[in-house]
PDB file of C-alpha atoms and ligand atoms in Angstrom:
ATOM      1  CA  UNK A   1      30.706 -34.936 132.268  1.00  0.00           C
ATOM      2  CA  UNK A   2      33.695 -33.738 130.008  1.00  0.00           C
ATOM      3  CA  UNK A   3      36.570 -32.048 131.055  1.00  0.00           C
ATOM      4  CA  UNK A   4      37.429 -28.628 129.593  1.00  0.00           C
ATOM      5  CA  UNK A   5      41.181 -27.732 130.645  1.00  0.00           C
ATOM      6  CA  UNK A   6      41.348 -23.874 129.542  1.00  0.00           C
ATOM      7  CA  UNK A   7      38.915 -22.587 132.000  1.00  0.00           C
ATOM      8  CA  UNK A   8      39.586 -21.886 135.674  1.00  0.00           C
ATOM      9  CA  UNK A   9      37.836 -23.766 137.478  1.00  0.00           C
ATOM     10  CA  UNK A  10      36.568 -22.471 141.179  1.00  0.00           C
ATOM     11  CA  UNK A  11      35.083 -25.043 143.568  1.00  0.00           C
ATOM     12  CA  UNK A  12      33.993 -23.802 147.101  1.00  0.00           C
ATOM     13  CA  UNK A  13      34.192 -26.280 149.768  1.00  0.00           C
ATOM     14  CA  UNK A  14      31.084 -26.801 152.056  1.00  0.00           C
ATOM     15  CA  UNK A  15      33.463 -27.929 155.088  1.00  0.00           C
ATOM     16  CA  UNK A  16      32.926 -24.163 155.449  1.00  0.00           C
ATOM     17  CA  UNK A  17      29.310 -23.712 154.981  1.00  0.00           C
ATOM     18  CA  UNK A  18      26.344 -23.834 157.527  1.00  0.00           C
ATOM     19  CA  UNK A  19      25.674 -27.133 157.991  1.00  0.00           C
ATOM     20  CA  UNK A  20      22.270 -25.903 159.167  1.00  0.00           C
ATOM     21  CA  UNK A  21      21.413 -24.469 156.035  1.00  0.00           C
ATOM     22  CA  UNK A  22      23.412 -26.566 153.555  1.00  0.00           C
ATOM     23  CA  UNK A  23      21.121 -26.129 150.774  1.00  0.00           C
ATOM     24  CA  UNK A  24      20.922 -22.790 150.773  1.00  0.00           C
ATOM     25  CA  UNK A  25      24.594 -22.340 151.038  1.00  0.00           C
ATOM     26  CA  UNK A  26      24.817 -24.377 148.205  1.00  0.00           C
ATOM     27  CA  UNK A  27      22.027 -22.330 146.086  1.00  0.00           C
ATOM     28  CA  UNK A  28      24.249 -19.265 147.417  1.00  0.00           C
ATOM     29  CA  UNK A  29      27.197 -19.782 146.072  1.00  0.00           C
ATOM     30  CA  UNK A  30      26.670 -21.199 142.600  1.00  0.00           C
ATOM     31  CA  UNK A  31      24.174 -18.095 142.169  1.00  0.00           C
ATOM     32  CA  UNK A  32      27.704 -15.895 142.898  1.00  0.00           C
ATOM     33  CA  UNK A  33      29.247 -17.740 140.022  1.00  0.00           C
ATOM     34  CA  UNK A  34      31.326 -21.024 140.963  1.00  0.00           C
ATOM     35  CA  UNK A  35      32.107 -23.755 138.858  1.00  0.00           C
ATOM     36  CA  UNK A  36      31.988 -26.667 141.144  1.00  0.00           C
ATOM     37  CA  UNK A  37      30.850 -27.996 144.499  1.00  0.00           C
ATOM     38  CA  UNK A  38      33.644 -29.411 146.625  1.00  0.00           C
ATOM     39  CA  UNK A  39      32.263 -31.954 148.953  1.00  0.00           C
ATOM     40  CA  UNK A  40      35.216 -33.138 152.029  1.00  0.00           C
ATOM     41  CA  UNK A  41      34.453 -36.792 153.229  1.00  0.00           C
ATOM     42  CA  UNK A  42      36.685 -38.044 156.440  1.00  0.00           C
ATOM     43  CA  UNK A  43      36.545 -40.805 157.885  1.00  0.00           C
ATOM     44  CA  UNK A  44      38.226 -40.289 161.415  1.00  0.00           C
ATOM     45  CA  UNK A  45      40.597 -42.656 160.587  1.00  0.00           C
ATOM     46  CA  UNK A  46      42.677 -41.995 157.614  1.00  0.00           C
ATOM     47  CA  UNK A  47      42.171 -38.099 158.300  1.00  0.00           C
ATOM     48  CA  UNK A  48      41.409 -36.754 161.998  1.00  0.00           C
ATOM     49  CA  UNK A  49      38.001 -36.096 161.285  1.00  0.00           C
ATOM     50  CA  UNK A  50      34.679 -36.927 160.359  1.00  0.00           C
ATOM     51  CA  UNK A  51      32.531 -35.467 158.173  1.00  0.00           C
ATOM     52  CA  UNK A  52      29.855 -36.615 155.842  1.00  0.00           C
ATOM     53  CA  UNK A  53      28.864 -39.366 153.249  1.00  0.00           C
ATOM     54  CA  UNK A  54      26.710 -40.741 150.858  1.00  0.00           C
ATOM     55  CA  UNK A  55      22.917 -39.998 152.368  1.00  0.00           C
ATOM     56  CA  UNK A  56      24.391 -36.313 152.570  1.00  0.00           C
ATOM     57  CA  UNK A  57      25.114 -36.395 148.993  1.00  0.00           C
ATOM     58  CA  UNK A  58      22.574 -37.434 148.055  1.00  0.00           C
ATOM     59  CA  UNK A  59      20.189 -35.173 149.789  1.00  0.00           C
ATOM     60  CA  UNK A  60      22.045 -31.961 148.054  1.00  0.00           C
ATOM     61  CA  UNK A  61      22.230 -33.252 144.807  1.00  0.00           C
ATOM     62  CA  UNK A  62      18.736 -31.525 144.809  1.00  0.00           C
ATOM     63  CA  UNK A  63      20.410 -28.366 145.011  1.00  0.00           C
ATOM     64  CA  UNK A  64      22.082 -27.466 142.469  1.00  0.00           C
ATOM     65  CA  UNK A  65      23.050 -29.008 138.686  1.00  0.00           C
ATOM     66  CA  UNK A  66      26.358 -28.006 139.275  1.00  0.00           C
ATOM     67  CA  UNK A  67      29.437 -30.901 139.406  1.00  0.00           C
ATOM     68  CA  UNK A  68      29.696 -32.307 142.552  1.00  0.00           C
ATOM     69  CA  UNK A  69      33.640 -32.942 143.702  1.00  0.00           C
ATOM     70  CA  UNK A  70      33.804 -35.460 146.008  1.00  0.00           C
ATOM     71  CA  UNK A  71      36.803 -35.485 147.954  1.00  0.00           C
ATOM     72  CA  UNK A  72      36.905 -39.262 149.344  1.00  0.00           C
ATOM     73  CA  UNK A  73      39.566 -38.440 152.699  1.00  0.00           C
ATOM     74  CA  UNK A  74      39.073 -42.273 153.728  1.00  0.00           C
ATOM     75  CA  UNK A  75      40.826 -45.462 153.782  1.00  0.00           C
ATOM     76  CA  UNK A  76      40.064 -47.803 151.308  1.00  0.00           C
ATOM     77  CA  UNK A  77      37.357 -45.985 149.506  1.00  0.00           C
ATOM     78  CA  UNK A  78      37.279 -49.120 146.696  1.00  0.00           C
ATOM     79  CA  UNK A  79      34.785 -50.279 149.508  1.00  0.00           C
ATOM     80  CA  UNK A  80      32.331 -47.141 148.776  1.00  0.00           C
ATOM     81  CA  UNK A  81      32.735 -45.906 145.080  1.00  0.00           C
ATOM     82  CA  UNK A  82      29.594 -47.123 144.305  1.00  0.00           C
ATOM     83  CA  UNK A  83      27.472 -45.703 147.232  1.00  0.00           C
ATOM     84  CA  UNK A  84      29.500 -42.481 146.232  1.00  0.00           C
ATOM     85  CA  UNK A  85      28.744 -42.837 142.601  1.00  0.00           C
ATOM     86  CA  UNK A  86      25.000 -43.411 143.131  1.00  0.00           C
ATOM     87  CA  UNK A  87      24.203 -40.585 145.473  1.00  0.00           C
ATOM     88  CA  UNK A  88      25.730 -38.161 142.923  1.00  0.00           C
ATOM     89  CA  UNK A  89      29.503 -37.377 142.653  1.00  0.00           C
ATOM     90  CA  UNK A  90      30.396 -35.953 138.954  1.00  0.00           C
ATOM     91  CA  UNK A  91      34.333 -35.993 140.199  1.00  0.00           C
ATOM     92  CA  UNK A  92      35.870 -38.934 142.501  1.00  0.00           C
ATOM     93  CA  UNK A  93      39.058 -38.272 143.950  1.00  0.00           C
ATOM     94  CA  UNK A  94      41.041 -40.859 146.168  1.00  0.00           C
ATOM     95  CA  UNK A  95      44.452 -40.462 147.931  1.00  0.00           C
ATOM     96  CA  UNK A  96      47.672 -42.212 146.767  1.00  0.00           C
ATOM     97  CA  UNK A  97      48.082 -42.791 150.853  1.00  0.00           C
ATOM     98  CA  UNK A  98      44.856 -44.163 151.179  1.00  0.00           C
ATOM     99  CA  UNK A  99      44.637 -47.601 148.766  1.00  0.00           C
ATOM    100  CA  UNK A 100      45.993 -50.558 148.743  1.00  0.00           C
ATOM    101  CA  UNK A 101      45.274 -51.666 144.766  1.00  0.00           C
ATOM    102  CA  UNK A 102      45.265 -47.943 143.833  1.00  0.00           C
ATOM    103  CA  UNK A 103      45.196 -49.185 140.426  1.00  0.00           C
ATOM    104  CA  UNK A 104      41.911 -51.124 140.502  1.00  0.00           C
ATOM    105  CA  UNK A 105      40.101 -47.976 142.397  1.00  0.00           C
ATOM    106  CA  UNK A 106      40.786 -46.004 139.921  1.00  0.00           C
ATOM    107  CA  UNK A 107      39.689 -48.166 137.579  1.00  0.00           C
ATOM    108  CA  UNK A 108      36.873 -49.207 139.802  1.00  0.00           C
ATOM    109  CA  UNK A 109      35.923 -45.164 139.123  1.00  0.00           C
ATOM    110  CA  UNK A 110      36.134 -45.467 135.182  1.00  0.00           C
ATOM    111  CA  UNK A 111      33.880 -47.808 135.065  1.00  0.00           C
ATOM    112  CA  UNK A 112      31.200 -46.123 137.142  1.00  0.00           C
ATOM    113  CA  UNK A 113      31.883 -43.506 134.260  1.00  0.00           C
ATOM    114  CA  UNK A 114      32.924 -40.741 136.961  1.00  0.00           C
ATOM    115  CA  UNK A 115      35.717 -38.479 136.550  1.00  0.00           C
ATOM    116  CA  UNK A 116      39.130 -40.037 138.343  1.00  0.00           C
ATOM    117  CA  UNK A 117      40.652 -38.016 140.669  1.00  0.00           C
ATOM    118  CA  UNK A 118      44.014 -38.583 142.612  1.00  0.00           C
ATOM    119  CA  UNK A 119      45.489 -36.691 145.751  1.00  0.00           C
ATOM    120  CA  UNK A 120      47.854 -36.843 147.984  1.00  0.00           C
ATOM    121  CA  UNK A 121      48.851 -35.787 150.989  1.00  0.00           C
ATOM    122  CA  UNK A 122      51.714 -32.451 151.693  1.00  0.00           C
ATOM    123  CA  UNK A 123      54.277 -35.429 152.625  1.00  0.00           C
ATOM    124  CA  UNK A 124      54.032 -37.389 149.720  1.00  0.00           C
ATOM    125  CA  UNK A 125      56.432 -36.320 146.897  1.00  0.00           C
ATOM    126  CA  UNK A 126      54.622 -35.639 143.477  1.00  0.00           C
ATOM    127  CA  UNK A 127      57.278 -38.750 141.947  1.00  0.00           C
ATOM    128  CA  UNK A 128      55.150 -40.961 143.674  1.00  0.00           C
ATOM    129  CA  UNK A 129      52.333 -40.030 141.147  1.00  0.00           C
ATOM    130  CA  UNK A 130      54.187 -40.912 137.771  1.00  0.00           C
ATOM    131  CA  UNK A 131      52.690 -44.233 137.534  1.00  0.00           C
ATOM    132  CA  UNK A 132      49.008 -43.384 137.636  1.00  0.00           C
ATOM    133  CA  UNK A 133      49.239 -40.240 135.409  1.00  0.00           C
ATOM    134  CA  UNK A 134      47.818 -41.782 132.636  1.00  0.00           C
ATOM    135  CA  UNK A 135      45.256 -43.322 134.813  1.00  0.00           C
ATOM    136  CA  UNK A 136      43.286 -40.221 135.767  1.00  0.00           C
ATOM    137  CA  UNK A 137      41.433 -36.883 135.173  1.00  0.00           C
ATOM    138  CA  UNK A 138      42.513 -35.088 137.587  1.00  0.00           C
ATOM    139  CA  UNK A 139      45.417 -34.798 140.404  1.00  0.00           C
ATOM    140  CA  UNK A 140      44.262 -32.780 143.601  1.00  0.00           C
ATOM    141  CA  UNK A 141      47.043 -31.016 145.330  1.00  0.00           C
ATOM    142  CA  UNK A 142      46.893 -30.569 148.775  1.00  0.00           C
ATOM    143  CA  UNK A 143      48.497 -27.422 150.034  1.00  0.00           C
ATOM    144  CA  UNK A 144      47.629 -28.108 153.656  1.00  0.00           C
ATOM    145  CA  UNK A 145      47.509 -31.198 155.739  1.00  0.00           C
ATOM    146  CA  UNK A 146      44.169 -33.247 155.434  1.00  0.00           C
ATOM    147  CA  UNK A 147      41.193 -33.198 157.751  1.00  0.00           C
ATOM    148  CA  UNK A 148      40.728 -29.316 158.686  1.00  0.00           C
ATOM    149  CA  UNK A 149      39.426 -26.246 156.715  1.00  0.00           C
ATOM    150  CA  UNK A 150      40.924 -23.005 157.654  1.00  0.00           C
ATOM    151  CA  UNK A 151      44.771 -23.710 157.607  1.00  0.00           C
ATOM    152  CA  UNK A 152      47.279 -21.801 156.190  1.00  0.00           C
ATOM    153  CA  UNK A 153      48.938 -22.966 152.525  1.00  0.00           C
ATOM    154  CA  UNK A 154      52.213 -24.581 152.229  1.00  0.00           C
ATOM    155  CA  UNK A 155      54.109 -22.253 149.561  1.00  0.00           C
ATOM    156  CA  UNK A 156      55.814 -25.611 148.597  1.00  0.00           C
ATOM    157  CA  UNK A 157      53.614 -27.174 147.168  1.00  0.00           C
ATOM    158  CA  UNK A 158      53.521 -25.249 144.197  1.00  0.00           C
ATOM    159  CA  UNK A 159      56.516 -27.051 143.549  1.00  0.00           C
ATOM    160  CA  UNK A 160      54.313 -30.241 142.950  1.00  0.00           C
ATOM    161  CA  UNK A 161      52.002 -28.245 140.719  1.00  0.00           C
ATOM    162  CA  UNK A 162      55.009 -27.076 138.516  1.00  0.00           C
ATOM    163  CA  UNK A 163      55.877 -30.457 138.512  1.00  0.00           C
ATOM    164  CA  UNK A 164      52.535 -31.611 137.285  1.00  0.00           C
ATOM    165  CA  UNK A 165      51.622 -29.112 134.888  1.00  0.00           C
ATOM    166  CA  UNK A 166      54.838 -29.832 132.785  1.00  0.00           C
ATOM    167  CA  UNK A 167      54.163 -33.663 132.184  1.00  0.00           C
ATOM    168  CA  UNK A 168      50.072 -34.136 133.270  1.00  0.00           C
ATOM    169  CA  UNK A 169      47.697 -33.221 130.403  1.00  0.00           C
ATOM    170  CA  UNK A 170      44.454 -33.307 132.948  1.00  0.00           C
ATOM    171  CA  UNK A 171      43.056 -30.747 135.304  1.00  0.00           C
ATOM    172  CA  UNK A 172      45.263 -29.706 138.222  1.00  0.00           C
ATOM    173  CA  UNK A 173      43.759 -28.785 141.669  1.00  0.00           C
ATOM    174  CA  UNK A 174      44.807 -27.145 144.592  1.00  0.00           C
ATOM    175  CA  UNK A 175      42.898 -26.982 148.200  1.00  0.00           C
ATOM    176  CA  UNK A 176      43.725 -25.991 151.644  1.00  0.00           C
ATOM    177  CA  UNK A 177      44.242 -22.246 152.357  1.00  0.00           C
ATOM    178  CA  UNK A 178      43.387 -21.165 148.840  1.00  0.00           C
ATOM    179  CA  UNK A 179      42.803 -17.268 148.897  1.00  0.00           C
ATOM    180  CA  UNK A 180      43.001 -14.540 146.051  1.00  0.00           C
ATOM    181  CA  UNK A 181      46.901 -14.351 146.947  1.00  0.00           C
ATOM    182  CA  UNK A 182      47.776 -18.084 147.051  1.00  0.00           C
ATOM    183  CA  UNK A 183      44.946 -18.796 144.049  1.00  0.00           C
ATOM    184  CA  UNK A 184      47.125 -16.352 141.865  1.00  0.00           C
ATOM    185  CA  UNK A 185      50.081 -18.154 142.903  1.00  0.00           C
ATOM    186  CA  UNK A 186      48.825 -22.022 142.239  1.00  0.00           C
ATOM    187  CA  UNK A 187      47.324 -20.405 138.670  1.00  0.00           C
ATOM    188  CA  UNK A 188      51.259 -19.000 137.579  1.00  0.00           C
ATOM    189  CA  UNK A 189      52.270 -22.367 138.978  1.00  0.00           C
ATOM    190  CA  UNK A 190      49.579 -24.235 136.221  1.00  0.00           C
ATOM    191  CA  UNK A 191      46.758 -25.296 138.693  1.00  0.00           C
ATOM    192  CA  UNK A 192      43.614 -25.011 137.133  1.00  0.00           C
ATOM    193  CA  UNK A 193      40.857 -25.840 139.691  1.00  0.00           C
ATOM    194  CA  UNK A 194      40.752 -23.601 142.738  1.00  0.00           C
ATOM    195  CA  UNK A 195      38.955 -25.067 146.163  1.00  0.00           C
ATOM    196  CA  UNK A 196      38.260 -22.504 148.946  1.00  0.00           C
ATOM    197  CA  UNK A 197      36.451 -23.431 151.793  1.00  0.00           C
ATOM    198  CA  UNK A 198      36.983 -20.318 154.618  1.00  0.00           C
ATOM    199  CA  UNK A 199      37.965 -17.612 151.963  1.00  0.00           C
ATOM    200  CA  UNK A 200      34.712 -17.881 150.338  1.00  0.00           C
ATOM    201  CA  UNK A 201      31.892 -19.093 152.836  1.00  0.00           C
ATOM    202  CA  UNK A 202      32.835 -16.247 155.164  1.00  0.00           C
ATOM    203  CA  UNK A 203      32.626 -13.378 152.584  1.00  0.00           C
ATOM    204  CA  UNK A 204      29.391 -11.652 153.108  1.00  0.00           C
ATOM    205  CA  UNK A 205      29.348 -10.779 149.436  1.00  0.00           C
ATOM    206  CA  UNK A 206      30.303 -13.685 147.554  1.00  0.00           C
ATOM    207  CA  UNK A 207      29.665 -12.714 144.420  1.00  0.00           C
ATOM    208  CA  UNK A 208      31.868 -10.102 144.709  1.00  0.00           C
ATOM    209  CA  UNK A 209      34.401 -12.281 145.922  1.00  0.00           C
ATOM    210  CA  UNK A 210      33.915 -15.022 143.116  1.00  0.00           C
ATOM    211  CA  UNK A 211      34.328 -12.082 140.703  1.00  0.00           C
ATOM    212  CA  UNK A 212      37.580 -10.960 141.987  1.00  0.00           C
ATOM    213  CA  UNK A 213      38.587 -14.342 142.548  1.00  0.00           C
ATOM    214  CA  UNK A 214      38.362 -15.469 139.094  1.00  0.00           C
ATOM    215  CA  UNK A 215      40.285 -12.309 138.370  1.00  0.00           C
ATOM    216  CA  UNK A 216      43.083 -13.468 140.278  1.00  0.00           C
ATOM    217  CA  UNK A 217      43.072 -16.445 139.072  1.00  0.00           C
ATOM    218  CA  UNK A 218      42.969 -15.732 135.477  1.00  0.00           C
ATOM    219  CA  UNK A 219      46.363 -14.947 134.380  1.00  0.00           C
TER     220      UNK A 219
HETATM  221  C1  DX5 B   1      40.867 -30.092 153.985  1.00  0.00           C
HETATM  222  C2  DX5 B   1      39.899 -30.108 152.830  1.00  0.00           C
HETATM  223  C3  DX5 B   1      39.674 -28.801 152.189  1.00  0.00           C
HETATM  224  C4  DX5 B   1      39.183 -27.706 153.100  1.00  0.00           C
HETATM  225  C5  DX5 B   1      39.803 -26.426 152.603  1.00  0.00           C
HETATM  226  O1  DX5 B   1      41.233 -31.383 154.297  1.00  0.00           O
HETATM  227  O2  DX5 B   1      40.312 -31.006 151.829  1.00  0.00           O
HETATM  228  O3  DX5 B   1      38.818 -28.926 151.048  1.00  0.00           O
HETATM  229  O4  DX5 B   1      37.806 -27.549 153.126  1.00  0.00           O
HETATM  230  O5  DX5 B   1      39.468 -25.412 153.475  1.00  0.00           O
HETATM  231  P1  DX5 B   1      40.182 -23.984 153.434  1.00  0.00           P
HETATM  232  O6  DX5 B   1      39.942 -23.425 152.071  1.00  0.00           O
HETATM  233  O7  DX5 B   1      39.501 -23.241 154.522  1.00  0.00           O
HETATM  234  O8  DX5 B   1      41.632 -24.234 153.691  1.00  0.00           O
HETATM  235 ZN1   ZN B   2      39.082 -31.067 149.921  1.00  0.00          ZN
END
């Protein structure tokens, strides 16, 4: 997979989905017009919550051809690249918070030839990145705290994305509360990938929404 930096980049999160009907929801929403398919793994330890993992993955990689970003919300995840790798993840992101050697995970995610991703938490201050910059693909931004969809965003952390977008030459993401308001506002901050969980899965018409979204996002 290669990375393509001008366009906007919208990634619904299936926290928000049926679970019943996963694969449909899935089939749903890239038929509405998303880019990517944001996929939340907790562990109940380093967030407080559980969600999914790697026979999950695997199973909806079925779906849909569209990128899967896999949002690893666990400790240690050097422990399960590869299981996450093998059942299908086009984008791995860890958290600074989460690693002990953060530099050999993401290295660890190079070589499985995935796309690197680093995130970190609304507490941690974007300096702590600098190092590991040059490391990765992408930075994830989280505007609310870990382990919960349907929170409201923290107005600032678009200071972090300002931050990033003047010295990080890779893709910039922001998730938690992510709307067409706070999208517009992470976009005129420089984020360039845009995961909504609630604000999409609940829209009746998504298309619509995706439309208007990418709208709002495109400034
Ligand atoms: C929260 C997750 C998010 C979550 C966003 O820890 O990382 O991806 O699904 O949900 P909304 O868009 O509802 O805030
Ligand atoms: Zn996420």
């Amino acid at each position: 997979m290669t990375l393509n930096r001008t366009k906007r980049l919208i990634a619904p999160s299936i926290l928000s989905a049926d679970f019943n009907r996963l694969g449909h929801e899935i089939q749903d929403v890239e038929k509405a017009g998303c880019d990517w398919i944001h996929i939340d793994v907790m562990d109940g330890h380093f967030v407080p919550n559980l969600t999914l993992g790697p026979p999950i993955i695997r199973s909806i990689r079925k779906e849909t051809k569209l990128p899967f970003d896999v949002h690893l919300m666990i400790a240690e995840p050097l422990r399960y690249l590869s299981d996450f790798s093998e059942a299908g993840s086009d984008i791995i992101t860890v958290h600074l918070e989460a690693c002990h050697n953060l530099k050999e995970t993401l290295s660890e995610i190079k070589k499985l030839k995935r796309l690197c991703g680093l995130s970190l938490k609304p507490g941690t201050s974007a300096q702590k990145l600098e190092p590991y910059l040059k490391l990765v693909d992408l930075v994830l931004v989280m505007t609310v705290e870990p382990g919960f969809g349907g929170q409201s965003f923290m107005p600032k952390m678009l200071e972090k994305v300002k931050w990033l977008s003047s010295r990080f030459d890779g893709l910039i993401s922001v998730d938690g509360g992510i709307d067409l308001e706070t999208g517009r506002k992470a976009a005129e901050s420089g984020a360039n990938v845009f995961v909504a969980g609630s604000s999409i899965f609940r829209q009746s018409n998504r298309k619509e929404f995706i439309a208007q979204f990418r709208k709002a996002v495109s400034i």
